[in-house]
mmCIF file of C-alpha atoms and ligand atoms in Angstrom:
data_model
loop_
_atom_site.group_PDB
_atom_site.id
_atom_site.type_symbol
_atom_site.label_atom_id
_atom_site.label_comp_id
_atom_site.label_asym_id
_atom_site.label_seq_id
_atom_site.Cartn_x
_atom_site.Cartn_y
_atom_site.Cartn_z
ATOM 1 C CA MET A 1 124.305 71.895 129.407
ATOM 2 C CA ALA A 2 126.709 69.610 131.196
ATOM 3 C CA GLY A 3 129.722 71.530 132.480
ATOM 4 C CA LEU A 4 131.448 68.258 133.220
ATOM 5 C CA GLN A 5 130.852 64.780 131.867
ATOM 6 C CA LEU A 6 132.473 61.648 133.170
ATOM 7 C CA VAL A 7 131.972 58.854 130.669
ATOM 8 C CA ASN A 8 132.499 55.227 131.729
ATOM 9 C CA LEU A 9 135.567 56.108 133.800
ATOM 10 C CA THR A 10 137.625 53.225 135.122
ATOM 11 C CA LYS A 11 140.782 53.330 137.230
ATOM 12 C CA ARG A 12 142.630 50.255 138.419
ATOM 13 C CA PHE A 13 145.362 49.906 140.997
ATOM 14 C CA GLY A 14 146.907 46.501 140.354
ATOM 15 C CA THR A 15 144.046 44.135 139.739
ATOM 16 C CA THR A 16 141.383 45.996 141.705
ATOM 17 C CA ALA A 17 139.261 48.734 140.205
ATOM 18 C CA ALA A 18 139.134 51.790 142.484
ATOM 19 C CA VAL A 19 136.588 53.322 140.089
ATOM 20 C CA TYR A 20 134.619 51.213 137.625
ATOM 21 C CA ASP A 21 132.571 52.274 134.597
ATOM 22 C CA PHE A 22 131.604 55.487 136.345
ATOM 23 C CA SER A 23 129.459 57.962 134.417
ATOM 24 C CA LEU A 24 128.148 61.278 135.677
ATOM 25 C CA GLU A 25 126.997 64.593 134.235
ATOM 26 C CA VAL A 26 127.465 67.722 136.304
ATOM 27 C CA HIS A 27 125.391 70.632 135.011
ATOM 28 C CA ASP A 28 126.776 74.092 134.494
ATOM 29 C CA GLY A 29 126.861 75.907 137.846
ATOM 30 C CA GLU A 30 125.833 72.834 139.802
ATOM 31 C CA LEU A 31 127.324 71.735 143.115
ATOM 32 C CA MET A 32 127.692 67.965 142.928
ATOM 33 C CA CYS A 33 128.799 65.945 145.945
ATOM 34 C CA LEU A 34 130.518 62.605 145.554
ATOM 35 C CA LEU A 35 129.482 60.723 148.667
ATOM 36 C CA GLY A 36 130.372 57.280 149.900
ATOM 37 C CA PRO A 37 132.227 55.324 152.552
ATOM 38 C CA SER A 38 135.987 55.420 152.879
ATOM 39 C CA GLY A 39 137.744 53.707 149.993
ATOM 40 C CA CYS A 40 134.800 53.846 147.557
ATOM 41 C CA GLY A 41 136.786 55.782 144.945
ATOM 42 C CA LYS A 42 135.726 59.411 145.519
ATOM 43 C CA THR A 43 139.205 60.909 145.691
ATOM 44 C CA THR A 44 140.407 58.824 142.770
ATOM 45 C CA THR A 45 137.528 60.177 140.677
ATOM 46 C CA LEU A 46 138.328 63.757 141.677
ATOM 47 C CA ARG A 47 142.014 63.270 140.954
ATOM 48 C CA MET A 48 141.196 61.959 137.492
ATOM 49 C CA ILE A 49 139.098 65.081 136.794
ATOM 50 C CA GLY A 50 141.956 67.301 137.964
ATOM 51 C CA GLY A 51 144.521 65.372 135.934
ATOM 52 C CA PHE A 52 146.415 63.934 138.917
ATOM 53 C CA ALA A 53 145.496 60.351 138.020
ATOM 54 C CA THR A 54 145.138 58.810 134.563
ATOM 55 C CA PRO A 55 142.047 56.714 133.874
ATOM 56 C CA ASP A 56 142.459 53.234 132.439
ATOM 57 C CA GLY A 57 139.274 53.697 130.473
ATOM 58 C CA GLY A 58 136.567 56.242 129.712
ATOM 59 C CA ASP A 59 136.652 59.959 129.088
ATOM 60 C CA ILE A 60 136.349 63.290 130.883
ATOM 61 C CA LEU A 61 134.690 66.159 129.008
ATOM 62 C CA ILE A 62 134.577 69.764 130.139
ATOM 63 C CA GLU A 63 132.134 71.894 128.188
ATOM 64 C CA GLY A 64 132.021 69.147 125.608
ATOM 65 C CA HIS A 65 135.785 68.749 125.084
ATOM 66 C CA SER A 66 137.921 65.881 126.304
ATOM 67 C CA VAL A 67 140.594 67.008 128.754
ATOM 68 C CA LEU A 68 142.312 63.634 129.049
ATOM 69 C CA ALA A 69 145.353 64.729 127.063
ATOM 70 C CA LEU A 70 145.904 67.843 129.211
ATOM 71 C CA PRO A 71 148.198 67.950 132.254
ATOM 72 C CA PRO A 72 146.680 69.354 135.489
ATOM 73 C CA GLU A 73 147.976 72.892 134.964
ATOM 74 C CA ARG A 74 146.411 73.125 131.524
ATOM 75 C CA ARG A 75 143.027 71.815 132.593
ATOM 76 C CA PRO A 76 140.270 74.340 133.371
ATOM 77 C CA THR A 77 140.033 72.892 136.884
ATOM 78 C CA ALA A 78 141.328 73.912 140.323
ATOM 79 C CA MET A 79 141.553 71.637 143.299
ATOM 80 C CA VAL A 80 141.367 72.269 147.050
ATOM 81 C CA PHE A 81 142.670 69.468 149.229
ATOM 82 C CA GLN A 82 141.958 68.341 152.765
ATOM 83 C CA ARG A 83 145.043 70.033 154.186
ATOM 84 C CA PHE A 84 148.499 71.417 153.384
ATOM 85 C CA ASN A 85 146.929 73.727 150.855
ATOM 86 C CA LEU A 86 148.982 76.856 151.450
ATOM 87 C CA TRP A 87 152.708 77.327 150.998
ATOM 88 C CA PRO A 88 153.983 78.237 154.465
ATOM 89 C CA HIS A 89 156.875 80.357 153.185
ATOM 90 C CA MET A 90 154.610 82.711 151.239
ATOM 91 C CA THR A 91 152.214 85.396 152.461
ATOM 92 C CA VAL A 92 148.518 85.035 151.757
ATOM 93 C CA THR A 93 148.810 87.457 148.839
ATOM 94 C CA ASP A 94 151.705 85.523 147.329
ATOM 95 C CA ASN A 95 149.879 82.247 147.802
ATOM 96 C CA ILE A 96 146.871 83.551 145.911
ATOM 97 C CA ALA A 97 148.941 85.387 143.298
ATOM 98 C CA PHE A 98 151.181 82.398 142.532
ATOM 99 C CA GLY A 99 149.095 80.887 139.736
ATOM 100 C CA LEU A 100 148.429 84.280 138.173
ATOM 101 C CA ARG A 101 152.171 85.040 138.093
ATOM 102 C CA LEU A 102 152.781 81.706 136.360
ATOM 103 C CA ARG A 103 150.308 82.872 133.754
ATOM 104 C CA ARG A 104 152.323 86.094 133.447
ATOM 105 C CA LEU A 105 149.481 88.441 134.190
ATOM 106 C CA PRO A 106 150.480 92.111 134.619
ATOM 107 C CA ALA A 107 151.189 93.104 138.239
ATOM 108 C CA ALA A 108 148.257 95.530 138.392
ATOM 109 C CA ALA A 109 145.810 92.857 137.250
ATOM 110 C CA ILE A 110 147.227 90.414 139.802
ATOM 111 C CA HIS A 111 146.874 92.991 142.560
ATOM 112 C CA ARG A 112 143.263 93.698 141.615
ATOM 113 C CA LYS A 113 142.293 90.018 141.282
ATOM 114 C CA VAL A 114 143.912 89.041 144.602
ATOM 115 C CA GLY A 115 142.078 91.917 146.329
ATOM 116 C CA GLU A 116 138.737 90.959 144.790
ATOM 117 C CA THR A 117 139.128 87.297 145.671
ATOM 118 C CA LEU A 118 140.100 88.049 149.273
ATOM 119 C CA GLN A 119 136.984 90.203 149.487
ATOM 120 C CA LEU A 120 134.937 87.355 148.042
ATOM 121 C CA VAL A 121 136.038 84.917 150.756
ATOM 122 C CA GLY A 122 135.612 87.579 153.438
ATOM 123 C CA LEU A 123 139.264 87.939 154.414
ATOM 124 C CA PRO A 124 140.566 91.226 152.979
ATOM 125 C CA GLN A 125 142.506 91.865 156.196
ATOM 126 C CA ALA A 126 144.568 88.686 155.719
ATOM 127 C CA ALA A 127 146.486 89.911 152.652
ATOM 128 C CA ARG A 128 149.820 90.427 154.394
ATOM 129 C CA LYS A 129 149.565 87.558 156.849
ATOM 130 C CA TRP A 130 151.465 84.291 156.791
ATOM 131 C CA PRO A 131 149.571 80.993 156.719
ATOM 132 C CA HIS A 132 150.615 80.121 160.294
ATOM 133 C CA GLN A 133 148.925 83.317 161.495
ATOM 134 C CA LEU A 134 145.552 82.096 160.239
ATOM 135 C CA SER A 135 143.076 79.699 161.857
ATOM 136 C CA GLY A 136 142.315 76.390 160.102
ATOM 137 C CA GLY A 137 139.066 77.779 158.723
ATOM 138 C CA GLU A 138 140.783 80.916 157.420
ATOM 139 C CA GLN A 139 143.478 78.832 155.769
ATOM 140 C CA GLN A 140 140.867 76.803 153.928
ATOM 141 C CA ARG A 141 139.090 79.982 152.834
ATOM 142 C CA ILE A 142 142.375 81.221 151.386
ATOM 143 C CA ALA A 143 142.845 77.846 149.708
ATOM 144 C CA VAL A 144 139.428 78.281 148.086
ATOM 145 C CA ALA A 145 140.426 81.852 147.108
ATOM 146 C CA ARG A 146 143.619 80.557 145.541
ATOM 147 C CA ALA A 147 141.612 78.103 143.461
ATOM 148 C CA LEU A 148 138.935 80.628 142.452
ATOM 149 C CA VAL A 149 141.357 83.364 141.439
ATOM 150 C CA LEU A 150 142.392 81.236 138.462
ATOM 151 C CA GLU A 151 138.786 81.383 137.254
ATOM 152 C CA PRO A 152 138.584 77.651 136.565
ATOM 153 C CA LYS A 153 135.521 76.183 134.890
ATOM 154 C CA ILE A 154 135.364 73.416 137.473
ATOM 155 C CA LEU A 155 136.178 73.689 141.177
ATOM 156 C CA LEU A 156 137.229 70.420 142.821
ATOM 157 C CA LEU A 157 137.149 70.075 146.597
ATOM 158 C CA ASP A 158 138.390 66.999 148.445
ATOM 159 C CA GLU A 159 136.942 66.997 151.965
ATOM 160 C CA PRO A 160 138.275 70.539 152.497
ATOM 161 C CA PHE A 161 136.678 70.970 155.922
ATOM 162 C CA SER A 162 137.345 67.574 157.463
ATOM 163 C CA ASN A 163 140.167 68.861 159.662
ATOM 164 C CA LEU A 164 138.048 71.621 161.190
ATOM 165 C CA ASP A 165 135.991 71.293 164.348
ATOM 166 C CA ALA A 166 132.300 70.445 163.974
ATOM 167 C CA ARG A 167 130.935 73.958 164.499
ATOM 168 C CA LEU A 168 133.358 75.608 162.112
ATOM 169 C CA ARG A 169 132.730 72.904 159.561
ATOM 170 C CA VAL A 170 129.032 73.757 159.526
ATOM 171 C CA ARG A 171 129.800 77.468 159.097
ATOM 172 C CA MET A 172 132.305 76.818 156.323
ATOM 173 C CA ARG A 173 129.754 74.705 154.466
ATOM 174 C CA GLU A 174 127.264 77.548 154.533
ATOM 175 C CA GLU A 175 129.898 80.017 153.397
ATOM 176 C CA LEU A 176 131.003 77.757 150.578
ATOM 177 C CA LYS A 177 127.447 77.238 149.405
ATOM 178 C CA THR A 178 126.824 81.004 149.337
ATOM 179 C CA LEU A 179 130.124 81.637 147.574
ATOM 180 C CA GLN A 180 129.513 78.904 145.020
ATOM 181 C CA ARG A 181 126.061 80.331 144.198
ATOM 182 C CA GLN A 182 127.488 83.831 143.957
ATOM 183 C CA VAL A 183 130.282 82.812 141.594
ATOM 184 C CA GLY A 184 128.093 80.210 139.832
ATOM 185 C CA ILE A 185 131.002 77.849 139.388
ATOM 186 C CA THR A 186 130.471 74.167 138.555
ATOM 187 C CA THR A 187 131.756 72.321 141.617
ATOM 188 C CA VAL A 188 132.516 68.742 142.597
ATOM 189 C CA PHE A 189 132.822 68.228 146.345
ATOM 190 C CA VAL A 190 134.033 64.947 147.836
ATOM 191 C CA THR A 191 132.837 63.914 151.257
ATOM 192 C CA HIS A 192 132.085 60.786 153.276
ATOM 193 C CA ASP A 193 129.799 62.825 155.550
ATOM 194 C CA GLN A 194 126.187 62.495 154.460
ATOM 195 C CA GLU A 195 125.056 65.504 156.471
ATOM 196 C CA GLU A 196 127.629 67.619 154.669
ATOM 197 C CA ALA A 197 126.424 66.308 151.314
ATOM 198 C CA LEU A 198 122.756 66.832 152.182
ATOM 199 C CA THR A 199 123.301 70.453 153.239
ATOM 200 C CA LEU A 200 125.667 71.445 150.428
ATOM 201 C CA ALA A 201 124.727 69.641 147.282
ATOM 202 C CA ASP A 202 122.354 70.411 144.458
ATOM 203 C CA ARG A 203 122.711 66.721 143.636
ATOM 204 C CA ILE A 204 124.596 63.869 145.266
ATOM 205 C CA ALA A 205 126.285 60.955 143.520
ATOM 206 C CA VAL A 206 126.492 58.056 145.963
ATOM 207 C CA MET A 207 129.417 55.724 145.307
ATOM 208 C CA ASN A 208 130.034 52.255 146.629
ATOM 209 C CA LYS A 209 133.111 50.162 145.849
ATOM 210 C CA GLY A 210 134.022 52.240 142.821
ATOM 211 C CA VAL A 211 130.611 52.229 141.186
ATOM 212 C CA MET A 212 127.743 54.682 141.075
ATOM 213 C CA GLU A 213 124.803 53.650 143.234
ATOM 214 C CA GLN A 214 122.475 56.602 142.616
ATOM 215 C CA VAL A 215 122.618 60.248 141.630
ATOM 216 C CA ASP A 216 119.764 62.484 142.709
ATOM 217 C CA THR A 217 118.818 65.583 144.658
ATOM 218 C CA PRO A 218 119.222 65.279 148.442
ATOM 219 C CA GLY A 219 115.431 65.108 148.881
ATOM 220 C CA VAL A 220 114.921 62.280 146.401
ATOM 221 C CA LEU A 221 117.920 60.332 147.696
ATOM 222 C CA TYR A 222 116.539 60.495 151.195
ATOM 223 C CA ARG A 223 112.923 59.672 150.355
ATOM 224 C CA ARG A 224 113.459 57.233 147.536
ATOM 225 C CA PRO A 225 116.805 55.443 147.813
ATOM 226 C CA GLN A 226 116.808 53.081 144.863
ATOM 227 C CA GLY A 227 118.773 50.293 146.500
ATOM 228 C CA LEU A 228 119.538 48.891 149.933
ATOM 229 C CA PHE A 229 123.027 50.376 150.002
ATOM 230 C CA VAL A 230 121.771 53.960 149.713
ATOM 231 C CA ALA A 231 118.804 53.218 151.983
ATOM 232 C CA ASP A 232 121.212 52.087 154.679
ATOM 233 C CA PHE A 233 123.868 54.729 154.054
ATOM 234 C CA MET A 234 121.676 57.862 153.972
ATOM 235 C CA GLY A 235 120.154 58.727 157.333
ATOM 236 C CA THR A 236 118.576 56.218 159.694
ATOM 237 C CA MET A 237 116.466 53.454 158.219
ATOM 238 C CA ASN A 238 114.695 50.481 159.785
ATOM 239 C CA PHE A 239 114.664 47.183 157.940
ATOM 240 C CA ILE A 240 112.469 44.102 158.247
ATOM 241 C CA ARG A 241 112.993 41.025 156.117
ATOM 242 C CA ALA A 242 109.691 39.687 154.886
ATOM 243 C CA ARG A 243 108.266 37.036 152.624
ATOM 244 C CA TYR A 244 105.593 37.631 149.994
ATOM 245 C CA HIS A 245 102.465 35.512 150.119
ATOM 246 C CA ARG A 246 100.768 36.005 146.808
ATOM 247 C CA ASP A 247 97.494 34.236 147.726
ATOM 248 C CA ARG A 248 96.999 36.525 150.719
ATOM 249 C CA GLY A 249 98.401 39.607 149.031
ATOM 250 C CA ALA A 250 100.615 40.220 152.026
ATOM 251 C CA LEU A 251 104.225 40.629 153.098
ATOM 252 C CA ALA A 252 104.974 38.742 156.286
ATOM 253 C CA GLY A 253 108.039 39.513 158.357
ATOM 254 C CA GLY A 254 108.431 38.436 161.931
ATOM 255 C CA GLN A 255 104.865 38.745 163.172
ATOM 256 C CA VAL A 256 104.051 41.712 161.007
ATOM 257 C CA GLY A 257 101.784 41.391 158.045
ATOM 258 C CA ILE A 258 101.472 44.124 155.476
ATOM 259 C CA SER A 259 98.834 44.080 152.763
ATOM 260 C CA ALA A 260 100.628 44.487 149.475
ATOM 261 C CA ARG A 261 100.382 43.331 145.892
ATOM 262 C CA GLY A 262 103.408 43.486 143.685
ATOM 263 C CA ASP A 263 105.433 41.788 141.007
ATOM 264 C CA TRP A 264 107.226 39.622 143.549
ATOM 265 C CA HIS A 265 107.004 35.907 142.989
ATOM 266 C CA ASP A 266 105.194 33.847 145.569
ATOM 267 C CA GLY A 267 107.524 33.234 148.502
ATOM 268 C CA ALA A 268 109.988 35.946 147.464
ATOM 269 C CA VAL A 269 112.080 37.360 150.293
ATOM 270 C CA VAL A 270 111.977 41.146 150.293
ATOM 271 C CA THR A 271 113.276 43.887 152.574
ATOM 272 C CA VAL A 272 110.782 46.329 153.994
ATOM 273 C CA ALA A 273 112.407 49.644 154.911
ATOM 274 C CA PHE A 274 110.980 52.646 156.728
ATOM 275 C CA ARG A 275 112.315 55.848 158.247
ATOM 276 C CA PRO A 276 112.049 56.503 161.996
ATOM 277 C CA GLU A 277 109.870 59.544 161.261
ATOM 278 C CA ASP A 278 107.479 57.356 159.274
ATOM 279 C CA VAL A 279 106.585 55.277 162.330
ATOM 280 C CA THR A 280 103.645 56.489 164.419
ATOM 281 C CA PHE A 281 102.322 55.358 167.760
ATOM 282 C CA VAL A 282 98.672 54.362 167.621
ATOM 283 C CA ASP A 283 96.078 53.640 170.289
ATOM 284 C CA GLY A 284 93.948 50.554 170.578
ATOM 285 C CA ASP A 285 94.539 47.258 168.854
ATOM 286 C CA ALA A 286 95.606 48.680 165.532
ATOM 287 C CA GLY A 287 99.213 48.374 164.501
ATOM 288 C CA ILE A 288 102.037 46.186 165.713
ATOM 289 C CA PRO A 289 102.467 45.617 169.447
ATOM 290 C CA VAL A 290 105.902 46.708 170.656
ATOM 291 C CA GLN A 291 107.700 47.559 173.865
ATOM 292 C CA VAL A 292 109.746 50.675 174.478
ATOM 293 C CA ARG A 293 113.400 49.758 175.135
ATOM 294 C CA ARG A 294 115.176 53.079 175.129
ATOM 295 C CA VAL A 295 114.253 56.750 175.009
ATOM 296 C CA VAL A 296 116.873 59.319 174.052
ATOM 297 C CA ASN A 297 115.946 62.975 174.275
ATOM 298 C CA LEU A 298 117.622 64.802 171.420
ATOM 299 C CA GLY A 299 116.212 68.207 172.292
ATOM 300 C CA HIS A 300 113.714 68.874 169.561
ATOM 301 C CA TYR A 301 112.660 65.230 169.255
ATOM 302 C CA LEU A 302 112.853 61.879 171.002
ATOM 303 C CA GLU A 303 114.630 58.904 169.533
ATOM 304 C CA VAL A 304 112.740 55.892 170.799
ATOM 305 C CA THR A 305 113.888 52.315 170.274
ATOM 306 C CA VAL A 306 111.072 49.799 170.425
ATOM 307 C CA ASP A 307 111.008 46.111 169.773
ATOM 308 C CA GLY A 308 108.227 43.787 168.841
ATOM 309 C CA SER A 309 108.174 40.054 168.748
ATOM 310 C CA GLY A 310 109.774 38.971 165.547
ATOM 311 C CA VAL A 311 110.544 42.387 164.101
ATOM 312 C CA GLY A 312 113.594 43.219 166.183
ATOM 313 C CA ALA A 313 114.482 46.738 167.204
ATOM 314 C CA ILE A 314 112.854 49.674 165.429
ATOM 315 C CA LYS A 315 113.951 53.295 165.778
ATOM 316 C CA VAL A 316 111.200 55.886 165.977
ATOM 317 C CA PHE A 317 111.533 59.677 165.960
ATOM 318 C CA THR A 318 108.714 61.380 167.785
ATOM 319 C CA ASP A 319 107.974 64.894 169.018
ATOM 320 C CA GLY A 320 107.634 63.927 172.675
ATOM 321 C CA GLN A 321 103.942 64.925 172.998
ATOM 322 C CA ARG A 322 103.057 61.424 174.139
ATOM 323 C CA PRO A 323 104.599 60.340 177.437
ATOM 324 C CA MET A 324 107.107 57.582 176.805
ATOM 325 C CA SER A 325 108.909 55.363 179.270
ATOM 326 C CA GLU A 326 111.099 52.318 179.029
ATOM 327 C CA GLY A 327 109.203 49.021 179.305
ATOM 328 C CA GLN A 328 105.933 50.593 178.165
ATOM 329 C CA SER A 329 103.756 48.612 175.713
ATOM 330 C CA LEU A 330 102.520 50.440 172.657
ATOM 331 C CA ASN A 331 101.350 49.866 169.120
ATOM 332 C CA VAL A 332 103.093 51.277 166.094
ATOM 333 C CA HIS A 333 101.972 51.907 162.573
ATOM 334 C CA PHE A 334 103.940 52.875 159.444
ATOM 335 C CA ARG A 335 103.132 55.965 157.442
ATOM 336 C CA ARG A 336 105.179 54.875 154.505
ATOM 337 C CA ILE A 337 107.297 51.866 153.616
ATOM 338 C CA LEU A 338 109.712 51.007 150.834
ATOM 339 C CA VAL A 339 109.980 47.440 149.594
ATOM 340 C CA TYR A 340 113.207 46.167 148.047
ATOM 341 C CA ALA A 341 113.487 42.915 146.145
ATOM 342 C CA GLU A 342 116.458 41.804 144.145
ATOM 343 C CA GLY A 343 116.155 42.584 140.458
ATOM 344 C CA LEU A 344 112.908 44.532 140.848
ATOM 345 C CA PRO A 345 112.341 48.269 141.106
ATOM 346 C CA LEU A 346 111.644 49.859 144.457
ATOM 347 C CA VAL A 347 107.985 49.804 145.563
ATOM 348 C CA GLU A 348 106.668 52.609 147.781
ATOM 349 C CA ILE A 349 103.550 52.058 149.843
ATOM 350 C CA GLU A 350 101.880 54.992 151.613
ATOM 351 C CA MET A 351 99.847 54.204 154.737
ATOM 352 C CA PRO A 352 100.168 50.439 154.329
ATOM 353 C CA ARG A 353 97.415 48.334 155.864
ATOM 354 C CA LEU A 354 98.841 46.159 158.603
ATOM 355 C CA THR A 355 97.494 42.684 159.181
ATOM 356 C CA HIS A 356 98.414 40.290 161.908
ATOM 357 C CA LEU A 357 99.944 37.129 160.547
ATOM 358 C CA ARG A 358 101.054 35.048 163.407
ATOM 359 C CA THR A 359 101.269 31.495 162.150
ATOM 360 C CA ALA A 360 104.653 29.871 162.064
ATOM 361 C CA GLU A 361 104.852 29.267 158.325
ATOM 362 C CA GLU A 362 104.351 32.943 157.674
ATOM 363 C CA VAL A 363 107.344 33.927 159.713
ATOM 364 C CA VAL A 364 110.558 34.304 157.746
ATOM 365 C CA GLU A 365 113.231 31.941 158.967
ATOM 366 C CA GLY A 366 116.014 33.462 161.017
ATOM 367 C CA SER A 367 115.746 36.702 162.877
ATOM 368 C CA PRO A 368 114.872 39.698 160.791
ATOM 369 C CA SER A 369 117.838 41.934 160.079
ATOM 370 C CA VAL A 370 117.564 45.415 161.518
HETATM 371 P P1 LIG B 1 138.535 58.198 151.597
HETATM 372 O O1 LIG B 1 137.172 58.756 151.940
HETATM 373 O O2 LIG B 1 139.079 57.286 152.648
HETATM 374 O O3 LIG B 1 139.499 59.226 151.108
HETATM 375 P P2 LIG B 1 137.905 57.471 148.853
HETATM 376 O O4 LIG B 1 136.480 57.115 148.616
HETATM 377 O O5 LIG B 1 138.325 58.819 148.435
HETATM 378 O O6 LIG B 1 138.292 57.180 150.352
HETATM 379 P P3 LIG B 1 140.020 56.504 147.165
HETATM 380 O O7 LIG B 1 141.075 57.259 147.890
HETATM 381 O O8 LIG B 1 139.613 56.999 145.832
HETATM 382 O O9 LIG B 1 138.732 56.352 148.064
HETATM 383 O O10 LIG B 1 140.496 54.996 147.045
HETATM 384 C C1 LIG B 1 139.746 53.995 146.348
HETATM 385 C C2 LIG B 1 140.498 52.691 146.421
HETATM 386 O O11 LIG B 1 141.683 52.769 145.642
HETATM 387 C C3 LIG B 1 140.926 52.292 147.815
HETATM 388 O O12 LIG B 1 140.787 50.909 147.936
HETATM 389 C C4 LIG B 1 142.385 52.698 147.871
HETATM 390 O O13 LIG B 1 143.091 51.884 148.754
HETATM 391 C C5 LIG B 1 142.830 52.484 146.438
HETATM 392 N N1 LIG B 1 143.900 53.425 146.051
HETATM 393 C C6 LIG B 1 143.779 54.773 145.979
HETATM 394 N N2 LIG B 1 144.941 55.329 145.565
HETATM 395 C C7 LIG B 1 145.813 54.296 145.376
HETATM 396 C C8 LIG B 1 147.181 54.212 144.950
HETATM 397 N N3 LIG B 1 147.862 55.305 144.628
HETATM 398 N N4 LIG B 1 147.739 52.988 144.883
HETATM 399 C C9 LIG B 1 147.030 51.882 145.188
HETATM 400 N N5 LIG B 1 145.748 51.886 145.589
HETATM 401 C C10 LIG B 1 145.128 53.068 145.689
#
């Protein structure tokens, strides 16, 4: 069952749509990340769910009921912001208890709930402290506690860890994931950081310019991005522009030829995409001849930039077993490629057969984009 449904949501500021015809179902207990570049409409979407912004069109359903008519405080949602979450003039206990007092819960129940929630976020010792006595990470944990204590149906988080240093951010992500599983609360988490989304989310909704590009599990998004935007946005991807030659059953880009048959029309320009880990170095004449331009040792793997005539620079991740030096000539092969053509579904080709097409008319005009 969908805990939260966004149905054709649209929000305009002036004449521009910050969010356009956006639909999404978040399952009960699921952690959904809204991911996309700055300005793509993530926060606006979250604010509409929380009741802090009014949509110009569409609907928001929680457990099957529209919440559009409800003000924020009457919605079964709780929101944690990037910063300024705690009231500085109140102790931690008072911060957490605030919403419960508004609901006129008996003092004993408030005391018990605040204690339990502090335990849940691992900070029972902070009860009597003031916000300024807590680290940034502790403050955000209390902010999460303050949201959870209200027992909302939906927890909304807007880049809650973006002001923390990198190491703490990673730890907080893990803590949040554990906490979210433990409580089982349906959660929407906004981030522009793909690593954060990949580590946290059950599913990720990728947004671009106010519209939904793709919603999928992290694994599927990474392996099978449906469009060029997601392919480029998630992780590192190499791209070669190529042209389809139907009579030869081949895609030709730069001086690379790839045997392929597809629904592309003869002469269609397509984009061939492949991950750095899907490029292998091969011995002998097989593969595409390239030269090593740069080798960066990233500890557990090497990031090697190679370039071949006509294909531009290609990034390769390799384990460092094979000696690698700048200027060296090598051949590369692809383990797996994705082919994008406008208006057609993505085509995946495992272990594509490479051919050498070196005549001028087979080379796509202009330099291939990488
Ligand atoms: P970021 O990651 O930078 O927070 P975002 O994806 O959350 O970005 P939004 O804050 O939702 O993006 O903004 C989407 C678009 O709507 C942007 O172009 C922004 O300038 C515009 N916008 C947001 N709020 C308002 C507002 N109150 N008035 C006018 N324009 C707004």
